[in-house]
Amino acid sequence: MPSNRFQKGEAVMGRWPGSSLYYEVKVLSYDTDTQLYTVIYKDGTELELKGADMKVSSLYQRATGFRQSGGRSRSRSRSPSRRRSRSRSPARVTRRSTSRTKEAPKEPKPKDVLEVRVSPLAYVKFKNVQNCKKLLLFCHKFCPQKAEAVLEKNRVGTRYNLRPRKEDPMDQLIEDLQKIVDETLSEPEKQTVGKTAELEFGGKLGAAFMIVFLPAVTFVLLLMCQQKDPSLLDFPPVLPELDTLWDAGVFGIVALWFLFQALLYMLPVGKVVEGLPLATGKRLKYRINGFYAVILSAAALGVAYYQDVDLSYIHDHFMQFAVSSMILSSVLSVYLYVRSRWAREGELAPGGNSGNVIYDFYIGHELNPRIKSFDLKYFCELRPGLIGWIVINFSMLLAEMKFQKLDTPSLAMMLVNGFQLLYVADALWHEEAILTTMDIVHDGFGFMLAFGDLVWVPFTYSLQAFYLVKHPNALSWPWVAVILAIKLIGYSVFRKANSEKNAFRRNPTDPKLSHVRTIPTATGKSLLVSGLWGLVRHPNYLGDIIMASAWSLPCGFTHILPYFYVIYFICLLIHREARDEKQCRKKYGSAWDEYCRQVRYRIIPGVY
Ligand SMILES: NC(=O)C1=CN([C@@H]2O[C@H](COP(=O)(O)OP(=O)(O)OC[C@H]3O[C@@H](n4cnc5c(N)ncnc54)[C@H](OP(=O)(O)O)[C@@H]3O)[C@@H](O)[C@H]2O)C=CC1
Ligand SMILES: CC(C)=CCC[C@@H](C)[C@H]1CC=C2C3=C(CC[C@@]21C)[C@@]1(C)CC[C@H](O)C(C)(C)[C@@H]1CC3
C-alpha cells in the first residue's frame, strides 16, 4: 500500500454508502490502480471505499453523533476484551503462556459480542442484536435521515425516559426501524430484509436437483451392489418392480428403531452442556448421553441375536429398508419446513432463509428445531442413522456368513465392521464436539440433513459391507497390516485435530493449552496455528479421508463401487472446506487472511 493513508489491518471509521453515517471498519487491502480500500464492517460486510469516505477512529463520535448513556465516551466504556483486541494487530501471532493466562484472548461472552459488534447500541440488552443490526444497516442504505432520526429518538428515549416505552429498548428500536422498512421499501425490496443473500449448492436449481439426485444415487448404488457383476459397465442396473419396494413390516421396524433411539435420547443420564451462543445470545442445552445409547443399542442387538432373531433380514430386505427410511426422512423434512414457517426470525438458519420454498426446504429453514427440549437435528445427526449404520453392518456380516457358508466372518468384513464401529463409537464418545460443527452452528435442519442422517449415512456408508456379502475378497496378512496402519494414522490425525480444536474452542484459557500458538481475531476468538492446525487448514478432514480409504481397501480393487465413499467424501469435504473458508473469511476478515498466509495448504500438505 504505497500512497494510502490507512494501513492493512487498521481499524478506522468508514462511511456507510449512501449515508452520512460512519461505522468502525477494518482495512483489508488497498488497490493502487483504483485507489479504493477494501474494508470489512463488523457485520462481515466487505465494501470498497474511497479514502475520502474514511476517517480515523477518534472522529467516530462526532461523525455519528452517538454517545453512550450517561455521556461516557465510547472508548472508555469498552470492555477490557475490546480494548485488548484494538491494541493488538489482528495479524500478530500470539504465543500463549500460563503466566499470561489472564491476558490470553478469551472467548467472547454475549455481552462482549454486543459491545464489539453493535457499539452504538451498547447500552441495550443483548437481544435480537443480529436482526436489529441488519435492519439498521438496511435502513441506512435506503433512507439514512429517517434511520438517524429513529436512532436519536431511541437514544434520547432511553436516556431520559420521555415517553411510555416497550420494556426492552431494543424491541422499540426494532419496531421503529421496521416501520421505516415498511414505509420506504417496495414489496420486492422488503422481501430481502434479513434474507440469505448468497445461495449455496447451486442455488434454487441446485437444491431442486439435489432433492431428486440424492435418493436416485442411493437407489442406483444399492441396486448395483446387489448385482452379480457390480461393475460400471453393467450400468444402469435392472430396476425392481415398484410394489417389491414397499413392506409395511419393514416400515414398522424402521419407525420402531427411530422411536427406540428417541427414547434412549430422552433418558435422564449423562451431563447437560450448553451449545455455542446463537445469534440471539441464547445458548441451547444438550444432553450428552450418546455413548449410553450405543451401549444399550448393542445390548438390545445382542439380546435379539441370542433370541435367534435373524438379523440378516435387514440385508435380505435392504431396498425396502432404504425406501422406508426415505419415506420417514421425507415426512420429517416436510414437517420441519412447515413448522419453520411459524419460527421466529432469530430461530432461522442464516444459510436457509432465502425466501425460496425449495431452497429453504433443502438447506433447512429453522436452525435448531425442537419439540420442548428434544432437539431434532442433534438427535438425527448422531442417533438413528449413525447407530443404524452399525446395525446394518452387523447384519451384512451375518448375511456374508450365511451366503458364503462361513463359520466366521471374512477378514475383510471384520476390518470394515471394526473400522466403522470405531468411527461411530468415537463420534458418540466425543458427542459434545458436534456442537461446534458447521451442521449444528450454521446449517438449518431440512431435507439435506434429514435425508443425509437417516438415509445417506446408514445406506451408502455401509456399501463396503453390503458389497462384501456377495463379492468376497481374500486378504493376505501383510496387506491387513498395511490397511490397519492406514486406519491408525487416519484415526490419530482425525482425533487429534478434532480434540485440539474442540478443547481450544471450549476453554481457550485452559493452562493445558498454554503452549499453543494462535492468531487473535477481531471477534475475540483466536485461530490455532500450531500442531496439526499449523500444518493444514483442515487436518480433521485429512485424517477422515485417510480413514475412509482404509474402509474401502479391504474390498480389493476389482470394482470401483466400494470406493464410492472415498470419492464422494473427498468431494463433500472439498466443497465443505470452500463453504467454511467463505464463512471464516466473513467472520475473521484480515485475521483469516493472515491464517491462510501462515498455513498455506487447505487439506493435504503440499497441495494448495
Ligand atoms: N463422515 C462424514 O460424512 C463427515 C464427517 N465430517 C467430519 O466432521 C468433522 C467436523 O467437520 P466440520 O464441522 O466441517 O469442520 P470443523 O470441525 O473443522 O469446523 C470448522 C470450524 O472450525 C473453526 N476453525 C477453523 N480453523 C480453525 C483454527 N485454525 N483454529 C480454531 N478454530 C478453527 C471455525 O469455526 P469457529 O472459528 O467459529 O469455531 C470453522 O468454521 C471433521 O472431522 C470432518 O471430517 C464432516 C462432514 C461429513
Ligand atoms: C450432500 C449430502 C450428501 C449431504 C449430507 C451430508 C451428511 C451426510 C453429512 C454432513 C455432516 C455430517 C457429519 C457426520 C455424518 C455425515 C453428515 C451428517 C458425522 C456425524 C459422522 C461421524 C463424525 O465423527 C462426526 C460426528 C464428526 C460427523 C459430523 C458431521
XYZ file of C-alpha atoms and ligand atoms in Angstrom:
686
model
C 0.000 0.000 0.000
C 2.324 2.790 -1.134
C 0.346 6.054 -1.223
C -2.520 5.142 1.051
C -3.361 6.869 4.316
C -4.622 3.752 6.083
C -2.764 0.548 6.685
C -3.899 -3.037 6.246
C -5.450 -4.284 9.498
C -6.062 -0.753 10.797
C -9.439 -0.085 12.454
C -10.906 3.166 11.127
C -14.328 4.687 10.549
C -15.879 4.054 7.148
C -18.893 5.818 5.709
C -21.859 3.548 5.018
C -22.582 4.083 1.297
C -25.395 6.499 0.625
C -25.491 7.778 4.188
C -23.639 10.241 6.368
C -23.058 7.601 8.995
C -19.710 6.114 9.834
C -19.057 2.666 11.255
C -15.984 1.008 12.516
C -14.301 -0.948 9.730
C -11.085 -2.811 9.325
C -8.880 -2.137 6.307
C -8.297 -5.352 4.368
C -6.368 -4.058 1.354
C -5.717 -1.095 -0.893
C -5.826 -1.134 -4.678
C -3.324 1.345 -6.074
C -4.959 1.310 -9.513
C -8.488 2.125 -8.419
C -7.290 3.882 -5.255
C -10.002 2.075 -3.316
C -9.728 0.439 0.075
C -11.391 -2.914 0.688
C -12.802 -2.737 4.192
C -14.845 -5.049 6.344
C -17.620 -3.868 8.631
C -18.323 -5.518 11.966
C -21.225 -7.475 10.488
C -18.906 -9.023 7.924
C -19.952 -6.808 5.000
C -16.991 -6.157 2.732
C -17.028 -2.989 0.631
C -14.674 -0.847 -1.373
C -14.374 2.708 -0.072
C -12.598 5.828 -1.235
C -10.093 7.332 1.182
C -12.388 10.367 1.403
C -15.081 8.152 2.927
C -12.819 7.007 5.716
C -11.752 8.720 8.917
C -9.538 7.821 11.794
C -11.320 6.340 14.775
C -11.187 9.389 17.046
C -13.662 11.149 14.776
C -16.176 8.428 15.324
C -18.248 10.145 17.934
C -18.515 13.437 16.042
C -19.317 11.677 12.781
C -22.153 9.580 14.167
C -23.446 11.676 16.996
C -23.733 8.543 19.122
C -22.888 8.715 22.767
C -23.145 6.157 25.482
C -25.891 6.601 28.006
C -24.685 8.787 30.849
C -22.499 10.664 28.411
C -19.486 8.431 28.870
C -17.124 8.332 25.956
C -17.364 5.214 23.849
C -13.786 4.231 24.201
C -13.915 4.427 27.971
C -16.974 2.232 28.146
C -15.440 -0.551 26.135
C -14.987 -3.907 27.746
C -11.424 -4.880 28.602
C -11.503 -7.552 25.966
C -12.445 -4.963 23.390
C -9.608 -2.672 24.389
C -7.193 -5.548 24.180
C -8.295 -6.565 20.721
C -7.887 -2.988 19.438
C -4.449 -2.578 20.816
C -3.194 -5.661 19.034
C -2.695 -6.160 15.410
C -5.039 -8.978 14.455
C -2.339 -10.384 12.253
C 0.126 -10.774 15.084
C 0.721 -14.308 16.238
C 0.378 -14.776 19.954
C 2.277 -17.370 21.906
C 0.228 -18.102 24.936
C 1.867 -18.789 28.256
C 0.432 -19.897 31.585
C 1.822 -16.863 33.327
C -0.117 -14.697 30.939
C -3.328 -16.630 31.172
C -5.287 -13.515 32.164
C -4.010 -11.707 29.114
C -4.797 -14.539 26.727
C -7.635 -13.847 24.326
C -10.793 -15.314 25.716
C -13.969 -16.470 24.035
C -16.441 -13.611 23.945
C -19.356 -13.613 26.318
C -22.626 -12.482 24.748
C -22.123 -9.049 26.324
C -18.716 -8.709 24.716
C -20.145 -9.633 21.367
C -22.719 -6.891 21.715
C -20.173 -4.281 22.594
C -17.831 -5.275 19.825
C -20.422 -5.621 17.161
C -23.114 -3.052 17.844
C -21.217 -0.493 19.797
C -23.630 2.415 19.187
C -26.322 0.421 20.938
C -24.126 -0.944 23.660
C -26.437 0.276 26.381
C -29.279 -2.019 25.395
C -29.651 -5.617 26.378
C -28.168 -8.341 24.194
C -31.250 -9.452 22.369
C -32.185 -9.574 18.711
C -28.878 -7.905 18.031
C -28.355 -9.509 14.670
C -31.853 -8.624 13.486
C -31.580 -5.080 14.692
C -28.201 -4.626 13.108
C -29.430 -5.943 9.769
C -32.416 -3.641 9.913
C -30.270 -0.716 10.878
C -27.857 -1.238 8.010
C -30.755 -1.690 5.667
C -32.482 1.489 6.791
C -29.267 3.472 6.491
C -28.834 2.257 2.993
C -32.285 3.275 1.830
C -33.162 6.282 3.972
C -30.317 7.449 6.159
C -32.116 10.515 7.542
C -35.062 8.528 8.856
C -32.717 5.916 10.315
C -30.748 8.589 12.100
C -33.932 10.131 13.459
C -35.105 6.785 14.819
C -31.759 6.131 16.434
C -31.718 9.536 18.008
C -35.293 9.117 19.267
C -34.454 5.756 20.800
C -31.261 7.032 22.330
C -32.978 10.040 23.878
C -35.942 7.941 24.904
C -33.723 5.515 26.720
C -31.696 8.146 28.469
C -34.465 10.443 29.646
C -37.415 8.069 29.573
C -39.626 10.738 27.976
C -42.478 8.564 26.822
C -44.035 5.194 27.592
C -41.797 2.621 26.006
C -41.673 -1.059 25.440
C -39.952 -2.939 28.226
C -36.922 -3.684 26.128
C -35.426 -0.680 24.290
C -34.174 -2.992 21.560
C -37.751 -4.094 20.829
C -38.770 -0.454 20.478
C -35.867 0.251 18.180
C -36.649 -2.768 16.016
C -40.282 -1.730 15.788
C -39.325 1.798 14.723
C -36.828 0.550 12.178
C -39.330 -1.954 10.869
C -41.733 0.954 10.286
C -39.151 2.663 8.099
C -38.677 -0.520 6.132
C -42.436 -0.897 5.715
C -42.910 2.708 4.613
C -39.884 3.091 2.387
C -39.182 -0.155 0.630
C -41.068 -1.642 -2.230
C -42.536 -5.140 -1.762
C -39.663 -6.955 -3.542
C -37.115 -4.928 -1.551
C -38.895 -5.773 1.721
C -38.641 -9.441 0.942
C -34.857 -9.220 1.006
C -34.536 -7.800 4.550
C -32.748 -10.366 6.714
C -32.783 -12.947 3.930
C -29.942 -15.246 2.873
C -28.253 -13.383 0.055
C -25.639 -15.876 -1.135
C -27.134 -19.211 -2.066
C -25.041 -22.384 -1.824
C -25.309 -25.780 -3.554
C -26.030 -24.191 -6.936
C -28.906 -22.051 -5.630
C -32.570 -22.890 -6.156
C -31.991 -25.120 -9.154
C -29.129 -26.919 -7.422
C -31.325 -27.553 -4.382
C -34.173 -28.892 -6.547
C -31.697 -31.114 -8.347
C -30.234 -32.497 -5.107
C -33.698 -33.409 -3.774
C -34.061 -35.805 -6.707
C -30.390 -36.674 -7.148
C -29.613 -37.926 -3.610
C -32.406 -40.553 -3.469
C -31.642 -41.566 -7.089
C -27.953 -42.126 -6.304
C -28.865 -44.154 -3.210
C -31.122 -46.401 -5.308
C -28.560 -46.866 -8.048
C -25.761 -47.693 -5.607
C -27.820 -50.308 -3.791
C -29.125 -51.860 -6.994
C -25.630 -52.019 -8.487
C -24.206 -53.548 -5.330
C -26.826 -56.313 -5.388
C -25.914 -57.287 -8.941
C -23.748 -60.277 -9.669
C -21.433 -58.002 -11.622
C -21.356 -54.620 -9.865
C -19.096 -53.077 -12.496
C -19.857 -49.694 -14.022
C -20.048 -51.440 -17.381
C -23.249 -53.023 -16.154
C -24.926 -49.669 -15.676
C -27.857 -48.973 -15.474
C -28.913 -51.676 -13.043
C -32.087 -53.666 -13.539
C -34.942 -51.763 -11.905
C -37.110 -53.706 -9.456
C -40.913 -53.829 -9.610
C -42.319 -50.875 -7.676
C -44.522 -52.983 -5.389
C -41.495 -55.005 -4.196
C -40.021 -51.857 -2.663
C -42.690 -51.397 -0.018
C -43.137 -53.599 3.021
C -45.301 -52.401 5.893
C -43.448 -54.669 8.349
C -40.122 -53.155 7.371
C -41.545 -49.659 7.733
C -42.739 -50.646 11.206
C -39.213 -51.781 12.156
C -37.712 -48.500 10.885
C -40.292 -46.458 12.812
C -39.726 -48.526 15.968
C -35.957 -48.088 15.666
C -36.437 -44.329 15.406
C -38.681 -44.316 18.487
C -36.307 -46.595 20.422
C -33.439 -44.180 19.737
C -35.644 -41.226 20.704
C -36.378 -42.970 23.991
C -32.665 -43.512 24.653
C -32.003 -39.872 23.794
C -34.520 -38.770 26.411
C -33.012 -40.883 29.206
C -32.061 -38.544 32.043
C -28.493 -39.849 32.210
C -25.310 -38.012 31.236
C -24.380 -34.389 31.675
C -26.159 -31.430 30.143
C -23.961 -28.952 28.261
C -24.562 -25.647 26.537
C -24.076 -25.155 22.809
C -22.341 -22.122 21.277
C -24.215 -18.802 21.631
C -26.912 -18.289 18.995
C -27.481 -15.002 17.146
C -29.892 -14.034 19.918
C -27.219 -14.635 22.548
C -29.133 -17.633 23.882
C -27.331 -20.945 24.433
C -29.298 -24.143 23.971
C -28.805 -27.042 26.365
C -27.947 -30.513 25.101
C -27.878 -33.791 26.991
C -24.760 -35.858 26.363
C -25.807 -39.491 26.596
C -24.950 -40.811 23.118
C -22.481 -43.389 24.312
C -25.133 -44.898 26.619
C -27.346 -45.142 23.532
C -24.617 -47.125 21.725
C -24.172 -49.496 24.666
C -27.916 -50.020 25.136
C -28.445 -50.488 21.385
C -25.636 -53.078 21.312
C -27.222 -54.823 24.285
C -30.622 -54.874 22.538
C -28.970 -56.273 19.405
C -27.165 -58.938 21.482
C -30.430 -59.996 23.119
C -32.123 -60.205 19.706
C -29.234 -62.262 18.329
C -29.313 -64.752 21.195
C -33.110 -64.952 20.935
C -32.490 -66.288 17.407
C -33.786 -63.191 15.661
C -32.367 -63.442 12.146
C -30.608 -60.088 11.754
C -29.589 -60.897 8.183
C -33.249 -59.984 7.483
C -32.002 -56.399 7.093
C -29.659 -57.478 4.301
C -32.377 -59.508 2.619
C -34.806 -56.546 2.649
C -32.220 -53.827 2.211
C -34.025 -51.937 -0.569
C -37.249 -51.938 1.438
C -35.428 -50.618 4.498
C -33.927 -47.852 2.355
C -37.329 -46.945 0.894
C -38.948 -46.871 4.357
C -36.180 -44.607 5.638
C -36.604 -42.344 2.618
C -40.309 -42.031 3.360
C -39.576 -41.268 7.015
C -36.955 -38.645 6.148
C -39.261 -37.025 3.569
C -42.127 -36.798 6.068
C -39.722 -35.350 8.613
C -38.416 -32.791 6.080
C -41.940 -31.634 5.233
C -42.782 -31.372 8.937
C -39.584 -29.367 9.521
C -40.346 -26.947 6.733
C -43.986 -26.463 7.736
C -43.133 -25.798 11.379
C -40.349 -23.421 10.358
C -42.965 -21.098 8.856
C -44.012 -20.308 12.429
C -40.468 -19.923 13.732
C -39.303 -16.519 14.882
C -36.718 -14.612 12.814
C -33.953 -15.297 15.340
C -34.591 -19.052 15.157
C -33.975 -19.322 11.429
C -30.768 -20.668 9.900
C -28.567 -17.908 8.465
C -27.989 -20.010 5.338
C -31.533 -21.323 4.878
C -33.595 -18.159 4.835
C -33.667 -17.273 1.152
C -37.430 -16.945 0.852
C -37.461 -19.660 -1.813
C -39.504 -22.661 -0.687
C -37.437 -25.331 -2.467
C -34.096 -23.892 -1.408
C -35.093 -23.407 2.228
C -36.754 -26.836 2.301
C -33.492 -28.409 1.115
C -30.981 -26.444 3.226
C -33.245 -26.215 6.274
C -35.163 -23.112 7.283
C -35.058 -23.449 11.062
C -31.672 -23.704 12.754
C -32.436 -25.797 15.831
C -35.972 -27.178 15.610
C -37.012 -28.504 18.999
C -40.071 -30.134 20.480
C -39.747 -28.878 24.051
C -36.161 -29.822 24.898
C -35.962 -32.547 22.207
C -33.524 -31.239 19.594
C -34.459 -32.866 16.292
C -31.287 -32.004 14.362
C -28.872 -33.003 17.094
C -30.793 -36.251 17.639
C -30.926 -37.202 13.951
C -27.287 -36.310 13.289
C -25.912 -38.819 15.793
C -28.526 -41.410 16.690
C -30.928 -43.360 14.427
C -28.834 -43.206 11.238
C -25.339 -43.392 12.692
C -26.092 -46.235 15.117
C -28.336 -47.779 12.449
C -25.308 -47.902 10.124
C -23.536 -50.181 12.599
C -26.585 -52.438 12.932
C -26.718 -52.692 9.130
C -23.006 -53.591 9.005
C -23.566 -56.324 11.572
C -26.455 -57.660 9.540
C -24.173 -57.752 6.460
C -21.595 -59.688 8.462
C -24.200 -62.330 9.360
C -25.510 -62.361 5.795
C -21.978 -62.929 4.477
C -21.512 -65.945 6.757
C -24.888 -67.298 5.639
C -24.449 -66.604 1.942
C -20.873 -67.838 1.711
C -21.356 -70.617 4.246
C -18.596 -69.393 6.551
C -18.130 -70.280 10.224
C -16.535 -66.918 10.906
C -16.801 -63.635 9.020
C -14.103 -62.908 6.429
C -11.117 -60.790 7.417
C -12.248 -58.064 5.030
C -15.716 -57.978 6.609
C -14.232 -57.870 10.106
C -11.984 -54.957 9.180
C -14.826 -52.972 7.630
C -17.119 -53.669 10.602
C -14.404 -52.901 13.154
C -13.252 -49.663 11.482
C -16.725 -48.247 11.078
C -17.769 -49.300 14.573
C -14.755 -47.393 15.905
C -15.789 -44.325 13.872
C -19.349 -44.329 15.212
C -18.342 -45.130 18.799
C -15.791 -42.312 18.614
C -18.430 -39.866 17.326
C -20.709 -40.680 20.252
C -17.905 -40.780 22.812
C -16.974 -37.241 21.711
C -20.612 -36.274 21.220
C -20.109 -32.802 22.663
C -17.710 -31.917 19.840
C -20.542 -31.923 17.328
C -21.881 -28.765 18.934
C -19.115 -26.739 17.275
C -19.548 -28.247 13.784
C -20.986 -26.392 10.810
C -24.105 -28.558 10.777
C -25.177 -27.555 14.262
C -23.922 -23.959 14.263
C -24.745 -22.825 10.733
C -26.893 -25.206 8.689
C -30.606 -25.431 9.227
C -32.419 -28.736 9.566
C -34.103 -29.571 6.296
C -34.099 -32.226 3.614
C -30.315 -32.222 3.171
C -29.545 -33.246 6.732
C -32.718 -35.275 7.338
C -32.012 -37.365 4.249
C -28.271 -37.322 4.939
C -28.656 -38.514 8.518
C -31.447 -41.054 8.069
C -30.791 -42.467 4.590
C -27.472 -41.416 3.111
C -25.325 -42.322 6.120
C -26.809 -45.731 7.022
C -27.404 -46.963 3.467
C -24.476 -45.620 1.443
C -21.802 -45.630 4.167
C -22.465 -49.355 4.653
C -21.832 -50.058 0.969
C -18.485 -51.802 1.589
C -20.075 -54.338 3.945
C -23.025 -54.785 1.556
C -20.577 -55.321 -1.304
C -18.564 -57.949 0.588
C -21.623 -60.163 1.184
C -21.680 -61.268 -2.438
C -18.227 -60.168 -3.618
C -15.663 -61.700 -1.249
C -12.084 -60.522 -1.198
C -9.330 -62.588 0.421
C -6.674 -60.550 2.237
C -3.079 -61.508 2.963
C -1.730 -60.709 6.454
C 0.843 -58.145 5.219
C -1.931 -56.348 3.368
C -4.090 -56.453 6.512
C -1.182 -54.855 8.399
C -0.911 -52.082 5.791
C -4.655 -51.378 5.955
C -4.551 -51.339 9.762
C -1.634 -48.888 9.676
C -3.532 -46.560 7.296
C -6.573 -46.649 9.556
C -4.452 -45.950 12.613
C -2.704 -42.970 11.000
C -6.003 -41.573 9.725
C -7.742 -42.025 13.042
C -4.888 -40.422 15.008
C -4.860 -37.339 12.772
C -8.681 -37.076 12.810
C -8.965 -37.488 16.569
C -6.035 -35.263 17.497
C -7.214 -32.457 15.195
C -10.830 -32.542 16.377
C -9.828 -32.790 20.050
C -7.310 -29.929 19.747
C -9.874 -27.642 18.159
C -12.703 -28.627 20.432
C -10.638 -28.187 23.611
C -9.452 -24.797 22.380
C -12.925 -23.586 21.435
C -14.447 -24.823 24.702
C -11.826 -23.313 27.008
C -9.115 -21.298 25.281
C -7.593 -20.206 28.589
C -7.035 -23.770 29.792
C -3.437 -23.901 31.148
C -3.026 -27.204 29.295
C -3.220 -25.198 26.063
C -0.675 -22.625 27.167
C 1.885 -23.795 24.615
C -0.309 -23.382 21.525
C 0.291 -20.555 19.063
C -2.739 -18.572 17.997
C -3.819 -15.641 15.852
C -6.236 -13.301 17.645
C -9.200 -12.079 15.633
C -11.386 -9.004 15.956
C -14.262 -11.146 17.266
C -12.331 -12.021 20.417
C -11.901 -15.658 19.302
C -8.466 -16.853 18.174
C -7.321 -19.252 15.492
C -4.972 -22.129 16.257
C -1.780 -22.076 14.213
C 0.259 -24.725 15.918
C 0.160 -28.505 15.945
C -1.899 -30.061 13.171
C -3.773 -26.780 12.629
C -0.452 -25.220 11.638
C 0.168 -27.916 9.036
C -3.043 -27.632 7.010
C -6.214 -25.622 7.491
C -8.401 -28.731 7.873
C -6.339 -31.508 9.461
C -9.525 -33.212 10.675
C -10.664 -33.612 7.046
C -7.270 -35.043 6.141
C -7.496 -37.691 8.879
C -11.062 -38.507 7.892
C -10.094 -39.036 4.237
C -7.160 -41.301 5.176
C -9.508 -43.339 7.363
C -12.079 -43.528 4.573
C -9.533 -45.118 2.263
C -8.828 -47.789 4.872
C -12.539 -48.664 4.855
C -12.520 -49.376 1.120
C -9.189 -51.157 0.716
C -10.425 -54.440 2.310
C -12.803 -54.767 -0.668
C -9.927 -55.136 -3.143
C -9.517 -53.491 -6.499
C -11.908 -55.412 -8.724
C -14.667 -52.786 -8.656
C -14.944 -49.064 -8.086
C -18.235 -49.368 -6.166
C -16.707 -49.926 -2.701
C -14.626 -46.789 -3.327
C -17.765 -44.707 -3.748
C -17.498 -43.483 -0.162
C -13.926 -42.181 -0.537
C -14.712 -40.428 -3.819
C -17.930 -38.864 -2.514
C -16.258 -37.941 0.760
C -13.364 -36.128 -0.909
C -15.878 -34.120 -2.991
C -18.013 -33.397 0.092
C -15.041 -32.213 2.125
C -13.596 -30.063 -0.681
C -16.988 -28.378 -1.016
C -17.349 -28.130 2.761
C -13.886 -26.624 3.060
C -14.796 -23.963 0.491
C -18.044 -23.153 2.354
C -16.219 -22.961 5.654
C -13.464 -20.819 4.169
C -16.071 -18.302 2.960
C -17.737 -18.174 6.364
C -14.425 -17.818 8.194
C -13.248 -15.020 5.918
C -16.516 -13.206 6.618
C -16.187 -13.818 10.359
C -12.492 -13.127 10.838
C -11.541 -10.832 7.929
C -7.866 -9.995 7.829
C -7.008 -12.410 10.661
C -8.254 -15.234 8.445
C -6.102 -13.949 5.578
C -3.155 -13.993 7.910
C -4.012 -17.556 8.960
C -4.164 -18.587 5.283
C -0.811 -16.883 4.718
C 0.768 -18.816 7.562
C -0.992 -22.110 6.906
C -0.962 -22.303 3.153
C -2.413 -25.725 2.470
C -6.111 -26.474 2.749
C -6.470 -30.210 3.412
C -3.430 -32.007 2.029
C 0.085 -30.822 2.954
C 1.808 -29.533 -0.182
C -1.474 -29.093 -2.095
C -2.959 -25.573 -2.112
N -18.168 -38.758 7.740
C -18.820 -37.764 7.222
O -19.701 -37.935 6.409
C -18.471 -36.378 7.585
C -17.530 -36.128 8.519
N -17.192 -34.854 8.814
C -16.187 -34.651 9.840
O -16.732 -33.878 10.840
C -15.713 -33.132 11.496
C -16.165 -31.698 11.672
O -16.274 -31.085 10.402
P -16.734 -29.568 10.091
O -17.787 -29.138 11.018
O -16.984 -29.495 8.644
O -15.427 -28.726 10.284
P -14.569 -28.273 11.513
O -14.824 -29.088 12.714
O -13.168 -28.184 11.034
O -15.133 -26.841 11.798
C -14.811 -25.709 11.043
C -14.782 -24.550 12.015
O -13.656 -24.675 12.871
C -13.210 -23.382 13.268
N -11.809 -23.265 12.863
C -11.283 -23.328 11.622
N -9.945 -23.190 11.659
C -9.624 -23.041 12.945
C -8.400 -22.837 13.633
N -7.239 -22.755 12.999
N -8.429 -22.721 14.971
C -9.604 -22.795 15.647
N -10.795 -22.970 15.044
C -10.801 -23.088 13.719
C -14.079 -22.393 12.538
O -15.221 -22.108 13.345
P -15.181 -21.113 14.621
O -13.951 -20.303 14.493
O -16.429 -20.331 14.540
O -15.135 -22.013 15.819
C -14.601 -23.193 11.378
O -15.821 -22.682 10.908
C -14.462 -33.294 10.636
O -13.592 -34.217 11.213
C -14.982 -33.869 9.346
O -14.036 -34.676 8.715
C -17.783 -33.791 8.211
C -18.723 -33.996 7.266
C -19.160 -35.299 6.868
C -24.971 -33.581 0.011
C -25.098 -34.525 1.114
C -24.891 -35.950 0.837
C -25.372 -34.033 2.322
C -25.464 -34.815 3.547
C -24.231 -34.726 4.350
C -24.348 -35.527 5.629
C -24.456 -36.988 5.281
C -23.106 -35.265 6.498
C -22.959 -33.778 6.841
C -22.124 -33.768 8.037
C -22.128 -34.997 8.621
C -21.399 -35.414 9.757
C -21.362 -36.739 10.118
C -22.114 -37.746 9.330
C -22.452 -37.280 7.928
C -23.061 -35.913 7.888
C -24.423 -35.917 8.558
C -20.708 -37.205 11.407
C -21.857 -37.353 12.375
C -20.023 -38.570 11.214
C -19.253 -39.005 12.455
C -18.169 -37.984 12.779
O -17.355 -38.391 13.852
C -18.738 -36.605 13.054
C -19.503 -36.574 14.360
C -17.586 -35.625 13.196
C -19.603 -36.206 11.804
C -20.212 -34.815 11.888
C -20.630 -34.381 10.514
